[in-house]
Coordinates of C-alpha atoms and ligand atoms in Angstrom, one line a residue:
M1 CA 106.8 40.6 82.1
E2 CA 109.0 38.5 81.2
A3 CA 112.7 38.1 81.5
L4 CA 114.9 35.7 80.2
V5 CA 118.7 35.7 81.8
I6 CA 121.0 34.1 81.0
G7 CA 123.9 32.6 83.4
S8 CA 123.9 33.3 87.4
G9 CA 127.2 34.1 88.3
I10 CA 127.0 37.3 89.9
A11 CA 125.9 39.8 87.9
G12 CA 123.5 37.2 86.2
M13 CA 122.4 36.9 90.1
A14 CA 122.9 40.2 90.8
C15 CA 120.2 41.2 88.1
A16 CA 117.7 38.6 88.7
L17 CA 117.6 39.6 92.3
R18 CA 116.9 43.4 91.5
L19 CA 114.3 42.5 88.0
A20 CA 112.3 40.2 90.6
K21 CA 111.8 42.6 93.6
Q22 CA 110.2 44.6 90.7
G23 CA 108.3 42.0 90.8
I24 CA 108.8 41.1 87.6
H25 CA 109.6 37.2 86.3
V26 CA 112.9 35.7 85.6
V27 CA 114.0 32.6 83.9
L28 CA 117.5 32.6 85.3
A29 CA 119.9 29.6 82.8
S30 CA 122.8 28.3 84.0
P31 CA 124.1 25.7 82.6
Y32 CA 125.7 24.3 86.0
P33 CA 123.3 22.2 88.0
S34 CA 124.1 25.0 90.8
E35 CA 124.5 29.2 90.9
R36 CA 128.1 28.1 90.8
S37 CA 129.8 30.1 87.7
Q38 CA 133.9 31.9 87.7
S39 CA 132.7 34.4 90.1
V40 CA 132.9 32.3 93.0
M41 CA 136.7 32.5 92.9
A42 CA 137.0 35.9 93.1
A43 CA 139.7 36.2 96.1
G44 CA 140.9 39.8 96.3
G45 CA 137.7 42.1 97.1
I46 CA 135.7 44.9 95.7
N47 CA 135.7 48.3 95.3
A48 CA 133.7 51.1 96.3
M49 CA 133.8 54.2 98.4
V50 CA 131.6 54.1 101.3
S51 CA 130.5 57.1 102.7
G52 CA 132.1 57.1 106.5
N53 CA 135.3 54.8 105.9
E54 CA 136.5 57.9 103.8
E55 CA 140.2 57.9 105.3
G56 CA 140.9 60.8 102.4
D57 CA 139.2 59.0 99.4
S58 CA 136.6 60.4 98.0
V59 CA 134.0 58.7 94.9
E60 CA 135.7 61.2 93.0
S61 CA 139.4 59.3 93.1
H62 CA 137.9 56.3 92.6
I63 CA 136.4 57.5 89.5
Q64 CA 140.0 59.1 88.4
D65 CA 141.5 56.0 89.1
T66 CA 139.2 53.7 87.4
L67 CA 139.3 56.3 84.4
K68 CA 142.9 56.4 84.6
G69 CA 143.4 52.8 84.5
G70 CA 141.4 52.4 81.2
S71 CA 143.7 54.9 79.8
G72 CA 140.3 57.4 79.0
L73 CA 138.6 54.3 76.9
G74 CA 135.9 53.4 79.4
G75 CA 132.4 55.6 79.8
E76 CA 133.3 58.6 81.7
E77 CA 129.4 59.0 83.1
A78 CA 128.9 55.2 83.0
V79 CA 132.0 54.4 85.6
R80 CA 130.5 58.1 86.9
G81 CA 127.0 56.4 87.4
M82 CA 129.6 53.0 89.4
C83 CA 131.6 54.7 91.6
E84 CA 128.8 56.9 93.2
H85 CA 126.8 53.8 94.1
G86 CA 129.7 51.4 94.9
G87 CA 129.1 52.3 98.9
E88 CA 125.2 51.0 98.0
I89 CA 127.1 48.3 95.9
I90 CA 128.7 47.7 100.1
R91 CA 125.1 48.1 101.7
Y92 CA 123.5 45.9 99.5
L93 CA 125.6 42.8 100.7
E94 CA 126.0 43.1 103.7
S95 CA 123.0 43.3 104.4
I96 CA 121.7 40.2 102.4
G97 CA 124.4 38.2 104.7
T98 CA 127.8 38.9 103.2
V99 CA 130.7 38.7 105.8
F100 CA 132.4 41.8 105.0
S101 CA 136.1 41.2 106.6
V102 CA 136.6 43.9 110.1
D103 CA 139.0 44.9 112.4
G104 CA 139.2 44.3 116.1
A105 CA 137.4 47.3 117.1
N106 CA 134.4 45.6 114.0
K107 CA 135.2 48.3 111.5
P108 CA 135.9 47.2 108.2
V109 CA 139.2 46.5 107.2
R110 CA 140.2 47.6 103.2
R111 CA 143.8 46.4 100.9
A112 CA 145.0 47.9 98.0
F113 CA 145.5 46.8 94.7
G114 CA 147.4 48.4 91.5
G115 CA 146.5 51.8 90.1
Q116 CA 144.6 52.0 93.2
S117 CA 145.4 55.9 95.6
H118 CA 143.2 54.5 98.6
K119 CA 142.6 50.9 100.5
R120 CA 139.1 51.0 98.5
T121 CA 139.1 47.0 98.3
Y122 CA 136.4 45.3 100.6
Y123 CA 137.1 42.0 101.3
C124 CA 135.1 38.8 103.4
G125 CA 138.6 36.8 104.0
S126 CA 140.0 35.5 100.5
A127 CA 136.6 34.3 99.9
T128 CA 135.2 37.1 98.9
G129 CA 133.4 35.5 95.4
K130 CA 132.3 33.1 97.9
Q131 CA 130.6 34.6 100.4
I132 CA 129.0 37.6 97.8
V133 CA 128.0 34.6 95.4
S134 CA 126.7 32.5 98.3
A135 CA 124.3 35.4 99.5
L136 CA 123.5 36.2 95.7
A137 CA 122.0 32.6 95.4
M138 CA 120.5 32.2 99.2
E139 CA 118.7 36.2 97.5
C140 CA 118.1 33.8 94.8
R141 CA 116.2 31.0 96.4
R142 CA 113.6 32.6 98.6
F143 CA 112.4 34.3 95.0
E144 CA 112.6 31.4 94.0
A145 CA 110.3 30.2 97.2
F146 CA 108.1 33.1 95.9
G147 CA 108.1 32.3 92.6
M148 CA 109.7 35.4 91.2
I149 CA 112.4 33.2 89.7
T150 CA 111.7 30.1 87.9
R151 CA 115.6 28.1 87.7
R152 CA 116.4 26.5 84.5
L153 CA 119.2 24.5 85.2
R154 CA 122.2 22.3 83.2
C155 CA 120.3 24.3 80.5
S156 CA 123.2 26.5 77.9
F157 CA 122.7 29.5 75.3
H158 CA 121.8 28.4 71.9
S159 CA 120.5 31.4 70.5
A160 CA 118.1 34.5 70.7
L161 CA 115.5 34.7 69.1
I162 CA 115.7 37.9 67.1
R163 CA 113.1 39.3 64.7
D164 CA 114.1 42.9 62.4
G165 CA 116.7 43.6 65.9
A166 CA 115.3 43.6 68.6
A167 CA 115.0 40.0 71.1
Y168 CA 112.1 38.0 72.2
G169 CA 113.9 35.7 73.8
A170 CA 116.6 32.7 73.2
L171 CA 116.3 28.9 72.6
L172 CA 117.7 27.2 75.5
Y173 CA 120.0 24.2 74.9
D174 CA 119.3 21.6 77.9
E175 CA 121.8 18.5 78.7
A176 CA 118.8 16.6 80.5
S177 CA 116.4 16.6 78.0
A178 CA 119.3 17.0 74.7
R179 CA 116.5 19.6 73.3
L180 CA 116.0 22.7 72.3
E181 CA 113.6 24.7 74.0
A182 CA 112.2 27.9 73.2
C183 CA 111.5 30.5 76.1
Y184 CA 110.2 33.8 75.1
A185 CA 111.2 36.5 77.0
D186 CA 109.8 40.5 76.5
F187 CA 113.9 41.3 77.7
L188 CA 117.6 39.4 77.4
V189 CA 119.9 39.6 79.7
M190 CA 123.3 37.6 78.5
A191 CA 125.5 37.1 81.9
T192 CA 128.0 34.9 80.8
G193 CA 131.6 35.9 81.4
G194 CA 134.5 36.1 80.0
Q195 CA 136.5 34.5 77.4
N196 CA 138.5 32.5 78.6
A197 CA 138.5 29.2 77.3
L198 CA 139.3 31.0 73.9
F199 CA 142.8 30.4 75.3
G200 CA 142.7 27.0 76.9
K201 CA 144.5 27.2 80.6
T202 CA 143.8 30.7 81.8
T203 CA 142.7 31.4 85.3
G204 CA 139.5 31.5 84.7
S205 CA 136.1 29.1 83.7
S206 CA 136.3 26.9 80.8
L207 CA 133.1 27.3 80.9
C208 CA 133.6 30.6 79.6
D209 CA 134.3 30.2 76.4
G210 CA 132.7 33.0 73.9
Y211 CA 130.1 30.9 72.4
A212 CA 126.9 32.8 73.6
A213 CA 128.7 36.2 72.9
G214 CA 130.4 35.0 69.6
R215 CA 126.8 33.5 68.3
L216 CA 124.8 36.4 69.0
F217 CA 127.9 38.8 66.7
M218 CA 127.0 36.6 64.1
Q219 CA 123.6 37.2 64.8
G220 CA 123.9 40.8 64.2
A221 CA 125.1 42.4 67.7
V222 CA 128.1 44.7 68.3
L223 CA 131.2 43.5 69.5
K224 CA 133.3 46.8 71.6
N225 CA 137.1 46.1 72.8
L226 CA 137.6 43.0 72.1
E227 CA 141.7 43.9 72.1
F228 CA 142.6 44.4 75.3
I229 CA 143.0 42.0 77.5
Q230 CA 144.3 41.7 80.7
Y231 CA 147.0 39.4 81.8
H232 CA 147.7 38.8 85.1
P233 CA 151.7 38.9 85.9
T234 CA 151.8 36.2 88.7
T235 CA 150.2 32.4 88.5
L236 CA 150.5 29.2 88.6
E237 CA 151.4 26.1 86.1
T238 CA 148.7 23.3 87.3
A239 CA 147.5 21.1 85.1
Q240 CA 143.7 21.5 84.9
K241 CA 144.5 25.7 85.0
K242 CA 147.3 28.2 86.1
M243 CA 146.1 28.8 89.5
L244 CA 146.1 32.7 90.8
I245 CA 148.6 33.2 92.9
S246 CA 147.2 37.0 94.5
E247 CA 148.7 40.5 94.3
A248 CA 148.4 40.3 98.0
V249 CA 152.0 38.1 97.7
R250 CA 153.4 41.3 96.3
G251 CA 151.3 43.7 98.9
E252 CA 153.0 42.0 101.5
G253 CA 157.0 42.6 100.2
G254 CA 156.7 39.5 97.8
R255 CA 159.7 39.6 95.6
L256 CA 160.2 38.8 91.9
F257 CA 163.3 37.5 90.0
Y258 CA 165.2 34.2 88.2
V259 CA 168.6 33.1 88.6
E260 CA 171.2 33.0 86.3
N261 CA 175.2 32.2 86.8
G262 CA 173.5 30.7 89.9
E263 CA 172.7 34.6 91.8
R264 CA 168.7 35.9 91.8
V265 CA 168.8 38.9 89.5
Y266 CA 165.9 40.5 91.4
F267 CA 164.4 42.6 87.1
M268 CA 161.4 44.8 88.8
E269 CA 163.3 45.7 91.1
E270 CA 166.6 46.6 89.3
K271 CA 164.0 48.3 86.4
Y272 CA 161.4 49.5 88.5
G273 CA 162.9 50.9 91.7
K274 CA 161.8 49.7 95.1
R275 CA 158.3 49.8 94.3
G276 CA 158.7 47.4 91.4
N277 CA 157.1 44.8 92.7
L278 CA 154.2 46.3 92.8
M279 CA 153.7 48.3 89.1
T280 CA 150.4 47.5 87.4
R281 CA 149.9 44.2 86.4
D282 CA 150.4 44.6 82.0
V283 CA 153.9 46.5 83.3
I284 CA 155.4 43.4 84.9
S285 CA 153.8 40.7 82.8
R286 CA 155.6 42.0 80.0
E287 CA 158.4 42.5 81.9
I288 CA 158.3 40.0 83.1
Y289 CA 157.8 38.3 79.2
A290 CA 160.7 40.0 78.1
T291 CA 163.6 38.5 80.7
G292 CA 162.5 35.0 78.8
K293 CA 163.2 33.1 81.4
D294 CA 161.8 31.4 84.4
V295 CA 160.5 33.4 87.0
Y296 CA 159.4 33.3 90.3
L297 CA 158.2 34.8 93.7
D298 CA 159.9 35.1 97.1
I299 CA 157.9 35.0 100.1
S300 CA 159.4 32.9 102.5
F301 CA 161.9 35.4 103.7
L302 CA 157.9 36.9 105.6
D303 CA 157.6 34.8 108.8
G304 CA 155.2 32.3 109.4
Q305 CA 152.6 33.5 111.3
T306 CA 151.9 36.0 108.8
I307 CA 152.3 34.3 106.1
D308 CA 148.7 31.6 107.4
E309 CA 147.9 35.0 109.1
R310 CA 148.1 36.9 105.8
L311 CA 148.5 34.9 103.2
P312 CA 146.2 31.4 103.7
E313 CA 144.8 30.4 100.4
V314 CA 148.1 31.4 98.9
R315 CA 149.6 29.2 101.4
D316 CA 146.8 26.4 100.7
I317 CA 147.0 27.1 96.6
C318 CA 150.2 25.8 96.5
I319 CA 151.0 23.1 98.7
K320 CA 147.4 21.9 97.3
Y321 CA 148.4 21.9 93.8
R322 CA 151.9 21.9 93.6
G323 CA 153.2 19.9 97.0
I324 CA 155.5 23.9 97.4
D325 CA 155.7 25.3 100.5
I326 CA 155.0 29.2 99.8
K327 CA 158.1 30.0 104.2
K328 CA 160.5 28.2 102.2
E329 CA 161.5 28.7 99.4
P330 CA 160.4 30.5 96.0
I331 CA 156.8 29.4 93.7
P332 CA 157.3 29.2 90.1
V333 CA 154.8 32.5 88.3
S334 CA 153.9 33.3 85.0
P335 CA 151.5 35.3 83.5
S336 CA 148.2 34.6 82.1
V337 CA 145.0 35.1 80.2
H338 CA 142.7 36.8 83.8
F339 CA 140.0 39.0 82.3
F340 CA 138.5 40.5 79.3
M341 CA 137.7 44.2 79.4
G342 CA 136.1 43.3 76.1
G343 CA 132.4 42.2 75.1
L344 CA 128.8 43.5 74.2
A345 CA 128.7 46.4 72.6
V346 CA 126.1 48.1 75.5
H347 CA 125.0 51.3 76.2
L348 CA 124.7 53.4 79.2
N349 CA 121.4 51.1 80.6
H350 CA 123.2 48.4 79.5
E351 CA 120.8 47.4 76.3
T352 CA 122.9 46.2 73.1
S353 CA 123.6 47.5 69.7
L354 CA 119.9 44.7 69.8
R355 CA 116.7 46.0 71.3
N356 CA 115.6 44.9 74.7
L357 CA 118.6 42.7 74.7
F358 CA 121.1 43.5 77.2
A359 CA 124.4 43.1 78.9
V360 CA 125.9 42.4 82.2
G361 CA 129.6 42.0 84.0
E362 CA 132.5 40.4 82.2
C363 CA 130.5 39.9 79.1
A364 CA 129.8 43.8 78.5
S365 CA 132.4 45.7 77.8
I366 CA 131.5 49.6 79.2
Y367 CA 133.6 50.2 83.0
H368 CA 136.8 49.1 82.6
G369 CA 138.4 50.5 78.3
A370 CA 141.4 49.1 77.4
N371 CA 142.7 47.8 81.0
R372 CA 140.2 46.6 84.1
L373 CA 142.0 47.8 87.9
G374 CA 141.6 44.8 90.3
G375 CA 138.0 44.9 93.1
N376 CA 135.9 46.7 89.7
S377 CA 134.7 43.7 88.0
L378 CA 133.1 43.0 91.1
L379 CA 131.3 45.8 91.6
S380 CA 130.8 46.2 88.3
A381 CA 129.2 43.2 87.4
I382 CA 126.6 44.5 90.4
Y383 CA 125.9 47.8 89.3
S384 CA 125.5 46.5 85.5
G385 CA 122.7 44.2 86.7
F386 CA 121.1 46.8 88.7
V387 CA 120.7 49.3 85.7
A388 CA 119.8 46.6 83.8
A389 CA 117.4 45.7 85.4
D390 CA 116.3 49.2 86.0
E391 CA 115.9 49.8 82.5
I392 CA 113.4 47.1 81.9
A393 CA 111.4 47.7 84.5
G394 CA 110.3 51.5 83.2
R395 CA 110.0 49.0 79.9
A396 CA 106.3 47.6 78.5
P397 CA 106.7 44.4 77.4
A398 CA 106.6 43.2 73.9
R399 CA 103.1 42.7 72.5
K400 CA 102.8 39.9 71.1
Y401 CA 105.8 37.2 70.4
P402 CA 105.9 37.0 66.8
D403 CA 106.5 33.3 64.9
F404 CA 110.0 31.9 65.5
T405 CA 108.9 27.8 64.5
A406 CA 110.8 28.2 60.9
F407 CA 114.3 28.6 62.8
M408 CA 113.7 26.5 65.7
E409 CA 112.7 24.0 63.2
D410 CA 116.0 24.4 61.3
E411 CA 118.0 24.6 64.4
R412 CA 116.8 21.2 65.6
R413 CA 117.7 19.8 62.4
L414 CA 121.1 21.2 63.1
L415 CA 121.7 19.5 66.2
K416 CA 120.2 15.9 65.3
K417 CA 121.9 15.6 62.3
S418 CA 124.8 16.2 64.7
S419 CA 123.5 13.0 66.7
A420 CA 122.6 10.8 63.9
S421 CA 126.0 12.0 61.5
K422 CA 128.8 9.7 60.8
S423 CA 131.7 11.6 61.4
T424 CA 134.4 12.1 63.7
F425 CA 135.3 15.9 62.9
P426 CA 137.7 16.3 65.7
V427 CA 135.9 19.7 67.2
F428 CA 138.8 19.4 70.9
Y429 CA 141.4 18.8 67.8
I430 CA 140.1 22.5 66.4
R431 CA 140.1 23.8 69.9
D432 CA 143.2 23.2 70.6
M433 CA 144.6 24.4 67.8
L434 CA 142.7 27.4 68.3
S435 CA 143.9 27.5 71.7
M436 CA 148.0 27.5 70.7
T437 CA 146.8 30.7 67.6
M438 CA 146.1 32.6 70.2
A439 CA 148.2 32.4 72.6
E440 CA 150.4 32.9 70.2
H441 CA 149.4 35.8 68.2
L442 CA 147.0 37.4 70.6
G443 CA 149.5 36.3 74.3
I444 CA 151.1 39.7 76.0
V445 CA 153.2 41.4 73.2
R446 CA 152.1 41.7 69.8
D447 CA 152.8 42.6 65.9
E448 CA 151.0 43.3 63.0
K449 CA 153.4 39.4 61.2
G450 CA 152.4 37.6 64.7
L451 CA 147.9 38.5 64.1
E452 CA 147.4 38.3 60.3
E453 CA 148.5 34.7 61.3
G454 CA 146.8 34.3 63.4
L455 CA 143.5 35.6 61.3
T456 CA 145.1 33.3 58.4
D457 CA 144.6 30.3 60.4
I458 CA 141.2 31.3 62.4
G459 CA 140.0 31.1 58.1
Y460 CA 141.9 27.8 57.9
Y461 CA 139.9 26.1 60.9
L462 CA 136.1 28.2 59.7
S463 CA 136.7 26.7 56.5
I464 CA 137.1 23.1 57.9
A465 CA 134.4 23.6 60.3
E466 CA 132.2 24.5 57.2
K467 CA 133.0 21.3 55.6
I468 CA 131.9 18.6 57.7
R469 CA 130.1 19.9 60.8
Y470 CA 129.9 18.1 63.2
D471 CA 131.7 15.7 65.9
R472 CA 129.3 12.4 67.1
S473 CA 132.3 11.6 70.1
V474 CA 132.3 15.1 71.7
P475 CA 128.5 16.9 73.5
A476 CA 126.2 18.7 71.1
Y477 CA 126.9 22.0 72.6
S478 CA 131.2 21.2 71.9
N479 CA 129.2 21.2 68.1
F480 CA 127.2 23.9 67.6
S481 CA 129.7 25.9 69.8
L482 CA 132.2 26.0 67.4
K483 CA 131.8 28.0 64.8
P484 CA 130.7 31.6 66.8
I485 CA 133.7 30.6 69.4
L486 CA 136.2 30.8 66.0
C487 CA 134.7 34.1 64.6
I488 CA 134.6 35.7 68.7
A489 CA 138.5 34.2 68.0
G490 CA 138.6 36.1 64.2
A491 CA 137.4 39.6 65.2
T492 CA 139.4 39.6 68.4
L493 CA 142.6 39.0 65.8
A494 CA 141.4 41.7 63.6
S495 CA 140.6 44.8 66.8
A496 CA 143.8 44.1 67.9
R497 CA 144.9 44.3 64.2
E498 CA 143.9 47.7 63.6
R499 CA 144.8 49.2 66.2
R500 CA 148.0 49.8 64.5
E501 CA 149.6 51.4 68.7
S502 CA 149.9 50.7 72.9
R503 CA 147.2 51.2 74.7
G504 CA 147.1 49.4 78.5
A505 CA 146.1 45.6 77.8
H506 CA 147.2 46.1 74.3
F507 CA 150.8 46.0 74.0
R508 CA 152.3 45.8 69.6
S509 CA 156.8 46.2 69.7
D510 CA 155.3 47.1 66.1
Y511 CA 154.0 50.4 67.1
P512 CA 155.1 50.5 71.0
E513 CA 153.2 54.7 71.2
T514 CA 150.2 55.2 72.6
L515 CA 148.5 57.4 70.1
E516 CA 146.2 59.8 70.6
R517 CA 144.7 59.4 67.4
Y518 CA 143.6 56.0 68.8
G519 CA 141.9 57.3 71.6
Y520 CA 138.6 55.7 70.8
A521 CA 136.9 52.0 71.5
T522 CA 136.9 49.6 68.7
L523 CA 133.4 48.5 68.2
V524 CA 133.6 45.3 65.6
S525 CA 130.5 43.6 63.6
Y526 CA 130.4 40.1 61.3
Q527 CA 128.4 41.0 58.2
D528 CA 128.5 38.6 55.9
G529 CA 131.3 36.1 57.1
K530 CA 133.6 39.1 57.4
F531 CA 134.6 41.4 60.1
Q532 CA 133.7 45.3 60.2
I533 CA 136.1 47.0 62.4
R534 CA 134.6 50.8 63.0
P535 CA 135.3 53.4 65.6
D536 CA 133.0 53.8 68.5
Q537 CA 132.8 58.3 68.4
E538 CA 131.2 58.1 71.3
H539 CA 133.1 57.7 73.5
A540 CA 136.3 59.0 72.0
Y541 CA 138.7 60.3 74.5
E542 CA 139.7 63.6 75.4
S543 CA 142.5 64.5 75.9
Ligands
LIG601 C1 140.9 33.5 89.7 C2 139.9 35.1 89.4 C3 140.4 35.8 90.2 C4 139.4 37.1 90.7 N1 139.2 37.9 91.8 C5 138.2 39.4 91.6 C6 138.6 40.3 92.6 O1 139.4 39.5 93.5 N2 137.9 40.7 92.3 C7 137.3 41.6 91.7 O2 136.5 42.5 91.3 N3 138.1 40.7 90.1 C8 137.9 39.4 90.1 N4 138.5 38.8 89.4 C9 136.4 39.4 88.7 C10 135.6 38.5 88.2 O3 135.7 37.6 89.1 C11 134.5 38.4 87.6 O4 134.4 39.5 86.1 C12 133.5 38.1 87.5 O5 132.8 37.5 88.5 C13 132.2 38.4 86.4 O6 131.0 38.2 87.4 P1 129.6 37.8 85.5 O7 128.4 36.5 86.6 O8 129.9 37.8 84.8 O9 130.9 35.8 85.3 P2 130.6 34.3 85.5 O10 131.1 34.6 87.0 O11 131.7 34.2 84.9 O12 129.5 33.9 85.4 C14 129.4 33.8 83.9 C15 128.1 33.4 83.8 O13 127.8 32.3 82.9 C16 127.5 31.5 82.1 N5 127.4 31.3 80.8 C17 129.0 30.6 80.5 N6 128.4 30.3 79.1 C18 126.9 30.4 79.1 C19 125.6 30.0 78.2 N7 126.4 29.3 76.5 N8 124.9 29.1 78.1 C20 124.6 29.2 79.5 N9 125.5 30.1 80.4 C21 126.3 30.3 80.3 C22 128.5 30.6 83.1 O14 128.4 28.9 83.7 C23 128.4 31.5 84.8 O15 128.1 30.7 84.8 C24 138.4 37.2 89.1 C25 138.6 36.4 88.2 C26 139.0 34.9 88.3 C27 139.5 34.5 87.5

């Protein structure tokens, strides 16, 4: 039996390892020359209730916090499964070499994150993602040595091999040979992360561009909850991206302010009292947006040793990227796109609407509902990888692969046309325009008019993309990814327009209330070039 896993972030590697352990050969494809991914950026930690470390906490409390954070749209059964397995996942990570931070008595330490009723975030200094990724990568190498995992580096997902509603592997674009190759598999697992690059500069990786989910959407997969996009309130602008300024700064007493008539205005404290700076990410992001001013985060009043001990990564980022010494001066901050609650719709077993096609990690939508709690995504990435692998291990392999020669030849012809084309169609120009459209109309605060305008823009970009499809001055990937990226962007705008209420990370200035009649997840499918939106009654909110 053979599985093809696309994406070697935490979710992809966790899934590949669990499959390999159960005797299933895995091909693990990644566009990088190594296991690099957005997962390495995770700093804050991973949530879990580990028995023996309760200190008043419980699995039930983790479940309730997660469901509440998701405004009732996270699937309850799924959330329950994830939280119940938190302890087992921490133990697993330790067993493969992840070193979590401990106190003087050698007991694991935990930190608090917004929306949690207890301290349950395990961390590895300020490098949780790096620690977990390197432990998983070493383990993958071990299974590679046994012949159970084959890595395909510099290979991007191009399209799925789909016949009669079932997947039989994928076409991979091999950057080295500039060729499309068919990779047949009994099961295809997508672990391609979020849609960051639709928005230009974000806290995440520009390789997480939504292409894979967009292409699958065009091939018949259903997407879910796309309108729920988490903005992180405190990020630092740099040339390439918005660097995350961890919630830990506010946890240590950091104060947000703007300047008016030469005086500091601590707007969060004025409105919400002493805990104002620790309100949830969506609330702070909206308040910063509402000031219309340059906002700063000050921690310089803390003594230097405490900053060195507890906030070393923030100190480094500010010095390295902007020459700001946080011991002496405030940090200029602004909200930025950070995490995608929406993605490929999956059942409890992580199978998508297409048979034998699974989605895990941030590219799947199931646990986080309308908003995600910090620290829950690393947990969901690993847990979802395990769930999909266990489901696959219990299934029978495809007896015979259908013939995809015609499909492959068509796609190869289009690619060839790309390299022979004389057109200088500006793909990157459209991508830049797309980022502007998304930032303008799918920001922290949305309204009907803006969303309509955004959809009109996408329609226009799509019409150009249809006419002149190729730009020789950019890599082939940038050409073939354009239309699916525009489609997922359009589906996101359409989903946000249809939700005429405010809930979690989705805030509509024209519909500011949360309405019971919208207590369901949004499903969107692609039919004849149109986005069909419908409610997911399975995950309807029971109030
Ligand atoms: C700055 C930052 C800090 C964060 N901190 C935390 C934290 O402290 N705690 C927490 O729980 N979460 C945190 N998160 C969120 C968390 O890191 C992610 O949700 C999680 O790592 C996602 O893992 P993943 O494996 O699903 O995807 P990723 O790690 O994003 O991996 C996706 C993989 O898919 C590959 N890929 C994409 N497109 C294609 C394609 N077309 N073909 C082939 N491969 C493709 C990418 O190259 C990558 O290898 C943070 C996120 C950011 C950006």
